[in-house]
Amino acid sequence: MPTQTFFNLPEEKRTRIINAALKEFATLCFDHASVAHIIKMAGIPRGSFYQYFNDLKDLYKFIIDLTGERKISYLKEHVPQFEGKGFDFFQTLRDLCIAGLRFAEENPELLAIGNNFLKEPNKALKDEVMGEQLLKAQDIYTRMVQKGIELGQINPQIDPLLAGHFLGIWSASLSEYYIFQLQTIAANPSIDEISLLKDPQSLKHLDQMLDLLAHGLANKSPLGGEHDDDPARRQSNPKNF
Amino acid sequence: MPTQTFFNLPEEKRTRIINAALKEFATLCFDHASVAHIIKMAGIPRGSFYQYFNDLKDLYKFIIDLTGERKISYLKEHVPQFEGKGFDFFQTLRDLCIAGLRFAEENPELLAIGNNFLKEPNKALKDEVMGEQLLKAQDIYTRMVQKGIELGQINPQIDPLLAGHFLGIWSASLSEYYIFQLQTIAANPSIDEISLLKDPQSLKHLDQMLDLLAHGLANKSPLGGEHDDDPARRQSNPKNF
Amino acid sequence: MPTQTFFNLPEEKRTRIINAALKEFATLCFDHASVAHIIKMAGIPRGSFYQYFNDLKDLYKFIIDLTGERKISYLKEHVPQFEGKGFDFFQTLRDLCIAGLRFAEENPELLAIGNNFLKEPNKALKDEVMGEQLLKAQDIYTRMVQKGIELGQINPQIDPLLAGHFLGIWSASLSEYYIFQLQTIAANPSIDEISLLKDPQSLKHLDQMLDLLAHGLANKSPLGGEHDDDPARRQSNPKNF
Amino acid sequence: MPTQTFFNLPEEKRTRIINAALKEFATLCFDHASVAHIIKMAGIPRGSFYQYFNDLKDLYKFIIDLTGERKISYLKEHVPQFEGKGFDFFQTLRDLCIAGLRFAEENPELLAIGNNFLKEPNKALKDEVMGEQLLKAQDIYTRMVQKGIELGQINPQIDPLLAGHFLGIWSASLSEYYIFQLQTIAANPSIDEISLLKDPQSLKHLDQMLDLLAHGLANKSPLGGEHDDDPARRQSNPKNF
DNA sequence: AATGAATGAGAATTCATTCAT
DNA sequence: TATGAATGAATTCTCATTCAT
């Protein structure tokens, strides 16, 4: 945690430091972030940095927490049925995705930071930072699936844990797609400030992904003849091993 | 590319260097790999390194290519219908996963390298290295989906590009899950040399993931009343926008 | 010297600062002691420190003086014949040693501080601090020797100054031995609170050292044939020069 | 240990580095020595230092070993009876002292380094460095005392370990006394290059110290009435406890 | 071609002391 | 007088790359 000194700072200065850190961690992963950059951007002396934070990791943890909190509170605000009644699994998921997308558009740096964090190769660091975050995305998905099953919206044969895992992958894939789009837009000066949310293509992509999630890849049309994917039967084919 | 000098080296020495590099990049991501480590492991003088490679990136690209080639040729060898006739999408995908898993078990270093590469945060580097790989996993998946649609095995409504993208991440995540299992096993001395392939639990997990992929999450039972997830209708709820 | 501000401080606060300083200098030598530690332990703000003391050296000198004074007054209290009549050199020395030992046991921090000071490598600092101590141990020894000679207890041939020097070394050796014992005890949790004073081994060691001091190393038994150590004669051996 | 690279260096450069280090460690204790100083004195780049030594401690250990070796070999050369026959305890001790003194005069830096090392407050460091030195001064003294007892030159009642410990401190103190003299001379430009060894006053001081060591302080003359210092009897006086 | 020493910019971190409130 | 934030010089150590032999 930052020191009390940091929290005693005048708002303007504290904001300057936080913004510098956000920029740094959005651009570079933890191991490439540098104190030198940050103090330069924030316009504070070297010594001050260490009066505010034990080290770079201290600041990093603070920033990751901040990022998580901001996203959670954004989602809670924009997806009210998230924890309430009248829950509809796919509608909620769609709302979550759209809110997430909007959040990403409004806070591209936070998105980038979250993404860098997910890719963080240093497991120890990741765990240390994660350990202090109470709620992980996957857990939320698992709980959503359970609720969906209870309400008869999700196939009750499905293991909620497994489905939570699957959903985690699914949404990571989604956000990677949007990051890519955003970067393409950002890199292209001719497109200026076009919101992905106003782009029907984006929503179409989202709905296709939702459809994929709901009904799978397999063709149900009787004409094609649905594939038999009973796992037990598959194992009977030994020629591949 | 490595210099001609490198390829002129006696096989034994070249292998020593390659193995050292494999070990280094399996352990550390590109930015943490160090020339110092590699030359020490390979037992070659510092100057020689720069006579074989322009710099570390040069070697990295070479190693990534090598890794990709080895995996591709492994898959081609072990999943014959991959490019042949009698194609069955889900069977092929399952075979690919299992072959990938076996490859990972047999070449844990190559797996780790591939995984580190996927997580590489330096986009410029990633693109540069990627650019030189002719065939990306995602492209293969896209083509598989196209074939599946042609043969009536995959829902023709689905955009092959979108599905290919999703499958790429889905399978990477799957292999990450197995790496984690492998590491857990490796860390536990009481379990010795048990192959994941012989563990029915592992295959069950794989088959469940394939099932989700094929049929989705939604409950089809008429009792529960299938959720109406027509995308067009969803958009009718304006309160979130 | 500390500022008047310091002496005006409420007793409780002044004590807190002194105790923090005692702890710091008992643990670390002057060059490793840090203002940061001390203000943290004492719970005073950084700025206050510099309002009480010019710098760390100022505090250090104060603490060293304090240490010396406390020891002197302890000895005066517990070794009454120290300055009085009925003086017996060896008995007094023994009493001094035992009182010193007891003082050390009762004030391990002061002992450690004194010891750190003796080892202080910065000569300039040492002299500066020493210069302000009125009475050095060696002077006391010299005066004791003079008295011993007057009373026929010490060999009158001996130069009191030289003997004082010798006694200084002798007692340093003794105290080093006891510090070592104390540290051994402190490091060994199974021995708890056993006083060195109650350990007959310790007293035996002291008495052997006193014997060494009184009679020297040389063997007086006629059988061994006492060594001729007349200095004048030694110089006649030129081969070493 | 320094790296092979260091030993491969041209003699001239290696000597420059060693001399710079000798100067540094003679002037400052380990914790105040600085790589910056040393590389400046030696005229080598920062990076080179770390190609020769792991860190400052590595160099320090090397220098301490060097110092010890040089002194030991000097003493072996100049005090032949040190390990040979015809051993005479006090004569040998005197020769050792004089040789040590001469060594100190010829190598004031080595003397200062040894002295700084003896005062080193960091016990862990001291042990680590010491651990690699085979023969400690104190052990030598203990063995000398044992020999002296065997040959009837030393009072057999004396515990050799105790006496060895005492002799270690005694001789260190002696050399410290002479360092002080040397420094006084060095600081006084009017006295130029007068060897302490040619100063009869110095030898007189040494011989007096040896005399005290051999015969103790006590007055043996029957007139004075020798003090009764039987330890058992001393304890009968309870008033001090 | 092989070798391995030379280089110096750049990273993090510490700390005594000053100064504005 | 009390306070605690500001400061920046000084420290160690790393490492990719070059260059002379």
Coordinates of N, CA and C (backbone and C1' of nucleotides) in Angstrom, one line a residue, chain A residues 5 8 13 47-48 51-52, chain F residues 4-10:
Chain A
T5 N 1.7 9.3 3.6 CA 2.2 10.6 2.9 C 1.5 10.7 1.6
N8 N -1.9 11.9 1.9 CA -2.0 13.3 2.4 C -1.7 14.4 1.3
K13 N -1.7 16.8 -7.1 CA -0.4 16.0 -7.3 C -0.7 14.5 -7.3
G47 N 13.3 11.0 -5.0 CA 13.1 10.6 -3.6 C 11.7 10.6 -3.1
S48 N 10.9 11.5 -3.7 CA 9.5 11.6 -3.3 C 8.8 10.2 -3.7
Q51 N 9.0 8.0 -1.1 CA 8.3 8.4 0.2 C 6.8 8.1 0.0
Y52 N 6.4 7.9 -1.2 CA 5.0 7.5 -1.4 C 4.8 6.0 -1.5
Chain F
dG4 P 3.1 15.0 11.2 O5' 3.6 15.0 9.7 C5' 2.9 15.8 8.8 C4' 3.8 15.9 7.6 C3' 4.5 14.6 7.1 O3' 4.7 14.6 5.7 C1' 6.1 16.2 7.5
dA5 P 3.7 13.9 4.8 O5' 4.0 14.6 3.4 C5' 3.5 16.0 3.3 C4' 4.4 16.8 2.4 C3' 5.0 16.0 1.2 O3' 5.0 17.0 0.1 C1' 6.8 16.8 2.5
dA6 P 5.7 16.7 -1.2 O5' 7.2 17.3 -1.0 C5' 7.3 18.7 -0.9 C4' 8.7 19.1 -1.2 C3' 9.2 18.5 -2.5 O3' 9.9 19.6 -3.2 C1' 10.6 17.9 -0.7
dT7 P 10.5 19.3 -4.6 O5' 11.9 18.8 -4.4 C5' 12.8 19.6 -3.6 C4' 14.1 18.9 -3.4 C3' 14.7 18.2 -4.6 O3' 15.8 18.9 -5.0 C1' 15.0 17.0 -2.5
dG8 P 16.1 19.0 -6.5 O5' 17.5 18.2 -6.6 C5' 18.5 18.5 -5.6 C4' 19.4 17.2 -5.5 C3' 19.6 16.5 -6.8 O3' 20.9 15.9 -6.8 C1' 18.7 15.0 -5.3
dA9 P 22.0 16.6 -7.7 O5' 23.3 16.3 -6.9 C5' 23.4 16.7 -5.5 C4' 24.0 15.5 -4.7 C3' 25.0 14.6 -5.5 O3' 26.0 14.2 -4.5 C1' 23.2 13.3 -4.8
dA10 P 27.3 13.6 -5.0 O5' 27.3 12.2 -4.5 C5' 26.9 11.9 -3.1 C4' 26.6 10.4 -3.0 C3' 27.5 9.5 -3.9 O3' 28.2 8.6 -3.0 C1' 25.2 9.0 -4.0

